[in-house]
mmCIF file of C-alpha atoms and ligand atoms in Angstrom:
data_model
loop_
_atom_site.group_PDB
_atom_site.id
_atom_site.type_symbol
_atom_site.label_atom_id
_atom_site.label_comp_id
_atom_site.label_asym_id
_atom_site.label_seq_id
_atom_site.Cartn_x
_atom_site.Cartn_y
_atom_site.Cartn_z
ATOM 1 C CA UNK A 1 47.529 -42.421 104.457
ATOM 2 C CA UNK A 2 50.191 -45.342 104.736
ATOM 3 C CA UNK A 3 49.997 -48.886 104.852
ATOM 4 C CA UNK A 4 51.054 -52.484 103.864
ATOM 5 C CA UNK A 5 50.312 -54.622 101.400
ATOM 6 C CA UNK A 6 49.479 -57.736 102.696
ATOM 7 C CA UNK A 7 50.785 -59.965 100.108
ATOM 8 C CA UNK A 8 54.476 -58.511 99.800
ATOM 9 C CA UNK A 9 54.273 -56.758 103.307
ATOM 10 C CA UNK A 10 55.527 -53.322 102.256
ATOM 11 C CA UNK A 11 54.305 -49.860 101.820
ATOM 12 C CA UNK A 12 51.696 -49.613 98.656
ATOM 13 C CA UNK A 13 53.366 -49.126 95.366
ATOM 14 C CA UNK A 14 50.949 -48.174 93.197
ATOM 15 C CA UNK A 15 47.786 -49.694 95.394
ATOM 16 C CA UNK A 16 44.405 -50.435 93.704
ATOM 17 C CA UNK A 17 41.048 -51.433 96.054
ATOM 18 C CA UNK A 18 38.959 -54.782 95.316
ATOM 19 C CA UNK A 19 35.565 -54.318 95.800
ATOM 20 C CA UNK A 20 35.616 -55.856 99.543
ATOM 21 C CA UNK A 21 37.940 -52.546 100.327
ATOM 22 C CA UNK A 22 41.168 -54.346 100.911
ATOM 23 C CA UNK A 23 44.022 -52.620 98.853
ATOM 24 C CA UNK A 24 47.104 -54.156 97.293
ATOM 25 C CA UNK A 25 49.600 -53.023 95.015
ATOM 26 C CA UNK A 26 49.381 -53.587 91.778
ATOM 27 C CA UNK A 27 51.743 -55.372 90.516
ATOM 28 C CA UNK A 28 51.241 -58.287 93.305
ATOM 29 C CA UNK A 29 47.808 -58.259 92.749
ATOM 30 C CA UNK A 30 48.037 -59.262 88.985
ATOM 31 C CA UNK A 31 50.768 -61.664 90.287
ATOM 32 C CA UNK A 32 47.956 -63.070 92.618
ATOM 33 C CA UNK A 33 45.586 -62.702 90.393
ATOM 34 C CA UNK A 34 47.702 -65.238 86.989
ATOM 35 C CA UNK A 35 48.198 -67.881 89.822
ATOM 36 C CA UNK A 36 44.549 -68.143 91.949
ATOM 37 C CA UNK A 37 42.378 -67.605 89.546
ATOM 38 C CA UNK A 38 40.827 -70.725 88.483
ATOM 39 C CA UNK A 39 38.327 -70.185 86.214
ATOM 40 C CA UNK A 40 39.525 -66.998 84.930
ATOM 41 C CA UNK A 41 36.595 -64.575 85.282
ATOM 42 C CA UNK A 42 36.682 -64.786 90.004
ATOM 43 C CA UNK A 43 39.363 -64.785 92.630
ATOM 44 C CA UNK A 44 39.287 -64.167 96.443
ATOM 45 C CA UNK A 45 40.337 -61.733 98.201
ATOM 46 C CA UNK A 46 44.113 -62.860 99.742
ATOM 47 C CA UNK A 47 42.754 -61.449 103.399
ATOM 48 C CA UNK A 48 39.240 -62.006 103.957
ATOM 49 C CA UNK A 49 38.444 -64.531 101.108
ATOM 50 C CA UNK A 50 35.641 -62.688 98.871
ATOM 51 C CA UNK A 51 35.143 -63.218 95.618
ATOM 52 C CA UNK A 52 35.422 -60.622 93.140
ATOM 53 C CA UNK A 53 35.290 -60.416 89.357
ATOM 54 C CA UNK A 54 38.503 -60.319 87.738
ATOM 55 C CA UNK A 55 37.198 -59.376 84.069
ATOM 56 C CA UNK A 56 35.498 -56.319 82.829
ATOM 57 C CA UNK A 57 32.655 -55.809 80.520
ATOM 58 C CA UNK A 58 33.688 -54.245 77.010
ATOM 59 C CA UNK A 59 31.897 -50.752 77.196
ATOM 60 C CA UNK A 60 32.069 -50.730 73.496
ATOM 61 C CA UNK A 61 29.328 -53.202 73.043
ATOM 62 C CA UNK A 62 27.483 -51.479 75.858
ATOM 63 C CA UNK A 63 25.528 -48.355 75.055
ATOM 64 C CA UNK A 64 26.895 -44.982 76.045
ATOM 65 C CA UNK A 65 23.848 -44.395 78.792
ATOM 66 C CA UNK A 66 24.714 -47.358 81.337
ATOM 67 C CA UNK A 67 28.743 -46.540 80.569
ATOM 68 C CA UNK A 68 28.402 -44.908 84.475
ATOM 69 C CA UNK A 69 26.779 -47.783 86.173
ATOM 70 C CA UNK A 70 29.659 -50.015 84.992
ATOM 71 C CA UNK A 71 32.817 -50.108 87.642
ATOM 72 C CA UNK A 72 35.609 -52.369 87.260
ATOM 73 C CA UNK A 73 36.219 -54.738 90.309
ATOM 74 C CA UNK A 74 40.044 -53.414 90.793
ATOM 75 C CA UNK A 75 40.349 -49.907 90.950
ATOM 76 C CA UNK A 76 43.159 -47.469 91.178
ATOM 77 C CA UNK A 77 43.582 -45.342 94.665
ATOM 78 C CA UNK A 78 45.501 -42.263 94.892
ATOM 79 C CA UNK A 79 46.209 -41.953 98.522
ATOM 80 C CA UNK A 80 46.411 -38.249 100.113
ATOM 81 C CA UNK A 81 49.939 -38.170 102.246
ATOM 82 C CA UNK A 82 49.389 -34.185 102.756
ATOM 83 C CA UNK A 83 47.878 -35.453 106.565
ATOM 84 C CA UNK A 84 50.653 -37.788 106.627
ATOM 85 C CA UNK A 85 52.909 -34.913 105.857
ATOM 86 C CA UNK A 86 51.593 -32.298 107.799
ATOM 87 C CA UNK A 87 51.571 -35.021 110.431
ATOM 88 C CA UNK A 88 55.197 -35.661 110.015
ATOM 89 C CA UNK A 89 55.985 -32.045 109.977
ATOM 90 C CA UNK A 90 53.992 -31.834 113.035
ATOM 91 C CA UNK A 91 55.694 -34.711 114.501
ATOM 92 C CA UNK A 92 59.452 -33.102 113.536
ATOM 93 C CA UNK A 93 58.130 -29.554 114.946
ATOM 94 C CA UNK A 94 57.234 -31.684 118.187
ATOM 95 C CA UNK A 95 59.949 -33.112 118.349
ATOM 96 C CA UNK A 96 62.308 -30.362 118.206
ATOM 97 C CA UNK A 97 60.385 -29.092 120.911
ATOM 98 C CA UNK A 98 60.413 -31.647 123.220
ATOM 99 C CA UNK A 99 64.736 -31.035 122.307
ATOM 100 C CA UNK A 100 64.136 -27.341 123.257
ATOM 101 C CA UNK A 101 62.176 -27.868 126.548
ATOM 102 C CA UNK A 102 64.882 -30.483 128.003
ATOM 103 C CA UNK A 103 67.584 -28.280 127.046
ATOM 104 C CA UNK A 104 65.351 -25.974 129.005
ATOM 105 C CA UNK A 105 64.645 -28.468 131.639
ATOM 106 C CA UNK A 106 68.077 -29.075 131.976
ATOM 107 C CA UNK A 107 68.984 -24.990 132.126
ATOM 108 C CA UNK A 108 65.905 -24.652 134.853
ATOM 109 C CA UNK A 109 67.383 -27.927 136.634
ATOM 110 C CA UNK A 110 71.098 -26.191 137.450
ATOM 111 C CA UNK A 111 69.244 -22.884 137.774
ATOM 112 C CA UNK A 112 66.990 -24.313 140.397
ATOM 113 C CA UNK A 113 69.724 -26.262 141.969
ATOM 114 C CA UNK A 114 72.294 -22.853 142.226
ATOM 115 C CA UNK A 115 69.075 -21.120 143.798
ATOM 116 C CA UNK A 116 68.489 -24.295 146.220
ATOM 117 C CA UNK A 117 72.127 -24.008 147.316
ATOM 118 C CA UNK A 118 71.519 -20.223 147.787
ATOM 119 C CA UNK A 119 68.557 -20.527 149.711
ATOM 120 C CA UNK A 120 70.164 -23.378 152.085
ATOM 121 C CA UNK A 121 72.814 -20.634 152.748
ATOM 122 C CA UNK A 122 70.379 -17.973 153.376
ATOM 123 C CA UNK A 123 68.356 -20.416 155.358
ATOM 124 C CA UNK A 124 71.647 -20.762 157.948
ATOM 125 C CA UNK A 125 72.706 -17.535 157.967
ATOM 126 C CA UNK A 126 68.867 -16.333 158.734
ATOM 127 C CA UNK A 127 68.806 -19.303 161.429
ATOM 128 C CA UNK A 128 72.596 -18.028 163.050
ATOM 129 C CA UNK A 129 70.986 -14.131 162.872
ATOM 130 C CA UNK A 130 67.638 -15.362 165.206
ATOM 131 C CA UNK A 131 70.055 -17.120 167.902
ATOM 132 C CA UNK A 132 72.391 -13.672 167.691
ATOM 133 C CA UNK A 133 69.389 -11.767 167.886
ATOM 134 C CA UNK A 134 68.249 -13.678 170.600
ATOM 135 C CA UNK A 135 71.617 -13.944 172.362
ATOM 136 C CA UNK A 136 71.644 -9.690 171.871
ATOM 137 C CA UNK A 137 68.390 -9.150 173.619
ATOM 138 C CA UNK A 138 69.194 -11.320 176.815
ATOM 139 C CA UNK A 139 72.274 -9.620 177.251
ATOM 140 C CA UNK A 140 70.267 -6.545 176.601
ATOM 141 C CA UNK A 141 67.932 -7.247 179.136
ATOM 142 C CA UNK A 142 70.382 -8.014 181.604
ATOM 143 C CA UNK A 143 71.957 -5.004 180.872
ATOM 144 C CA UNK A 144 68.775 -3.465 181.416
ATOM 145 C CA UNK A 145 68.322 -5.075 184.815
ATOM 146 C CA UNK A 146 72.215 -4.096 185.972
ATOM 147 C CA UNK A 147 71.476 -0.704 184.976
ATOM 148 C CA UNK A 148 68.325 -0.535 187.373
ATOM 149 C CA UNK A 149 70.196 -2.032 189.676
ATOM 150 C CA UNK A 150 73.026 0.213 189.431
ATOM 151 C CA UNK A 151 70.882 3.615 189.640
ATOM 152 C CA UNK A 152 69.235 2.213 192.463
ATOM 153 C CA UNK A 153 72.695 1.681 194.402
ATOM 154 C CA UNK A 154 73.978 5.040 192.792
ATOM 155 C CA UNK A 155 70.920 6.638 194.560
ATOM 156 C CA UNK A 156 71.106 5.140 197.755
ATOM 157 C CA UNK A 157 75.111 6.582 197.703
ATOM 158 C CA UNK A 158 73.579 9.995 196.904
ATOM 159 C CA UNK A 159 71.972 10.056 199.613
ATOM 160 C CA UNK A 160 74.764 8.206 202.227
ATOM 161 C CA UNK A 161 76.937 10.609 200.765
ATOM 162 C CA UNK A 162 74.521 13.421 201.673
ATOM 163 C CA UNK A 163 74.582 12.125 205.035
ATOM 164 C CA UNK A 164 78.267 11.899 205.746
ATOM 165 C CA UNK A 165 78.063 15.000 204.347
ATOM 166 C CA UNK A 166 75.949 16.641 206.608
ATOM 167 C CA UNK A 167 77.604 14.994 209.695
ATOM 168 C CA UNK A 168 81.007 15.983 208.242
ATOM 169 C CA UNK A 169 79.649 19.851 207.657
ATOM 170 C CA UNK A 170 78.195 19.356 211.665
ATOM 171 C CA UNK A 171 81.753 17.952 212.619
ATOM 172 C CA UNK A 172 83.881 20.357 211.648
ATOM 173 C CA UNK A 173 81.226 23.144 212.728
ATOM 174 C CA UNK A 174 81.194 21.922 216.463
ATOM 175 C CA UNK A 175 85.720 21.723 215.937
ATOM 176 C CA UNK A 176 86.357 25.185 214.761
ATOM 177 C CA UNK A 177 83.413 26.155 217.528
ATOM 178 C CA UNK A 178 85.108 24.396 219.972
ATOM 179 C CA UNK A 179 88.596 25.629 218.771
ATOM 180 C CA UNK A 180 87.851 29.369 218.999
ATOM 181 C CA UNK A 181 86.494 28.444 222.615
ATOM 182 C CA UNK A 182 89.607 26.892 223.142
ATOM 183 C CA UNK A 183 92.234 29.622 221.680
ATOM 184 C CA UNK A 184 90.243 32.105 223.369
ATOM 185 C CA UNK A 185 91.053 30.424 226.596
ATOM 186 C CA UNK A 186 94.644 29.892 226.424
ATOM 187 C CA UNK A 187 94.701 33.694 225.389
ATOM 188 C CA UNK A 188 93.310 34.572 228.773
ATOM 189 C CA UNK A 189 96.000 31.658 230.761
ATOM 190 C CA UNK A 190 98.756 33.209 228.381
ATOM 191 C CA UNK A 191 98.265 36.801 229.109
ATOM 192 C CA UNK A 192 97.509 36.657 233.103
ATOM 193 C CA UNK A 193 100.639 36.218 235.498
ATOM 194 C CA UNK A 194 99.760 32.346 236.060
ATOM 195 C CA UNK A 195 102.271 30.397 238.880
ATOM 196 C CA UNK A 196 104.373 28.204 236.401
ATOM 197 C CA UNK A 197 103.903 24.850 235.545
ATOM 198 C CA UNK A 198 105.267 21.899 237.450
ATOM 199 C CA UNK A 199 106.181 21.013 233.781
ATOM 200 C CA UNK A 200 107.760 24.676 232.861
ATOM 201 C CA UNK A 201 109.677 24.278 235.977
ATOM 202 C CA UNK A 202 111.321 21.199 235.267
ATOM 203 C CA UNK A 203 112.291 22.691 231.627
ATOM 204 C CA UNK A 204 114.143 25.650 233.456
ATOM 205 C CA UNK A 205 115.779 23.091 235.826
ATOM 206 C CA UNK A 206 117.272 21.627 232.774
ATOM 207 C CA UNK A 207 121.206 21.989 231.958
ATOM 208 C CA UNK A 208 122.227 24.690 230.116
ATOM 209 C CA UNK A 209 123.264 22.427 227.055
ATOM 210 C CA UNK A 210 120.119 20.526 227.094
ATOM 211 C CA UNK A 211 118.451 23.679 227.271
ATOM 212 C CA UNK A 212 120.028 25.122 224.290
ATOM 213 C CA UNK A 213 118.968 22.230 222.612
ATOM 214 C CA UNK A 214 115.239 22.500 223.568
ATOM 215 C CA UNK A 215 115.271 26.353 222.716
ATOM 216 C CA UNK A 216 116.877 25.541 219.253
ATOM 217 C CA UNK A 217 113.755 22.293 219.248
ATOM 218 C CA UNK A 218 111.215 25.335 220.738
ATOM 219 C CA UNK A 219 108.596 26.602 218.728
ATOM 220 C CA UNK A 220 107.555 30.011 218.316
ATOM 221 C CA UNK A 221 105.030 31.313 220.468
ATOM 222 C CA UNK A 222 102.110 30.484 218.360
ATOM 223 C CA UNK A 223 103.093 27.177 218.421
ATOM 224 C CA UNK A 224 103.621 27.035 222.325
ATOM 225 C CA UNK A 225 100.148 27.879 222.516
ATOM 226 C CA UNK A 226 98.480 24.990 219.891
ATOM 227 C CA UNK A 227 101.754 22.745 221.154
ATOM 228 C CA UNK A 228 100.539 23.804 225.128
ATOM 229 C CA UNK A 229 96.802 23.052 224.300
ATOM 230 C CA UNK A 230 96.976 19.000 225.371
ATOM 231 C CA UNK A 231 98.404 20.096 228.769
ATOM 232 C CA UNK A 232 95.838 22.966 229.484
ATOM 233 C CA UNK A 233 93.276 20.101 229.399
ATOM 234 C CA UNK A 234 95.106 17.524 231.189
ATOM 235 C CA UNK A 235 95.271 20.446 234.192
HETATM 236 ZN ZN1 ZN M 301 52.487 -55.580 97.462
HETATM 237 ZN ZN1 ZN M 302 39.119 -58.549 101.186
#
């Protein structure tokens, strides 16, 4: 327990109580006391104005039996500053603390701030991967479409080039067909005494130097034959 004395207006040095509970220290109180007394036996309290004895009975003349029913008017007080000490301690131990948790605070505070950073980043990069992601499945899709589109064109040149194919096969069956036909008939022309040519004529009328020529130029007889095959039709 602290407190002032309100006569000097510092802590209690060596307080004493008056009986209206108001404590002073003692030396100012005896100072108060030698100048306000007026009569020498009462005073007044300096704070609320009560009067109190200033002198004590002498317990000597008294008899032993009442000694306890006798108090003195100004009594000392020991005041008990273990609360205020433990209160102090408490108040250091507190305040250390409150020390620790800003340091803490502050440690949190550039924690919280790298991770805010951090998360900002992730926070952009996870934004940039949706649009790829989303970029990446319409070009899929499209993909997906072309592809569709592609088979479908891939099948329907399957089956043109079956087509062609079959014409081509049907082609070349009704050539060599008609080929044989035709070889087979120049055969027969070829091998029977046939009156010559208006055109073989006019190759035997030729002059003997354009002649050589043309039988140096003149194909075998094979060749006479496929070379011949325009004019058979023509006749
Ligand atoms: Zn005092
Ligand atoms: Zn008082």
């Amino acid at each position: 327990m602290t407190g002032q004395c309100s006569i000097c207006l510092s802590d209690w040095k060596d307080p004493v109580c008056i009986p209206c509970g108001h404590l002073y220290c003692s030396p100012c109180l005896l100072d108060y006391i030698a100048s306000s007394s007026e009569d020498g036996y009462t005073t007044i309290c300096p704070t609320c104005r009560a009067v109190f004895p200033i002198v004590s009975p002498e317990l000597t003349c008294l008899p032993k039996h009442v000694h306890r029913y006798i108090t003195p008017s100004i009594r000392r007080v020991y005041l008990d500053n273990t609360a205020v000490q433990s209160l102090q301690q408490k108040l250091a131990t507190s305040q250390n603390q409150v020390k620790n948790l800003q340091k803490e605070s502050e440690r949190l505070m550039l924690f919280c701030e790298k991770y805010q950073n951090a998360a900002e980043v992730h926070a952009d990069g996870e934004a940039k991967a949706r649009l790829e992601i989303e970029r990446l499945t319409r070009l899929l899709r499209e993909s997906r479409v072309a592809t569709a589109e592609a088979a479908e064109q891939a099948s329907e040149w399957r089956e043109r080039h079956g087509e062609l194919k079959k014409q081509v096969e049907g082609a070349s069956k009704n050539h060599s067909r008609k080929r044989a036909s035709t070889s087979q008939l120049t055969d027969d022309s070829l091998s029977t005494s046939t009156p010559m040519t208006p055109r073989r004529r006019i190759i035997r009328d030729l002059p003997m130097r354009n002649k050589k020529k043309l039988k140096r130029a003149e194909p075998d007889s094979q060749n006479v034959r496929y070379s011949r095959f325009p004019l058979s039709d023509s006749e």
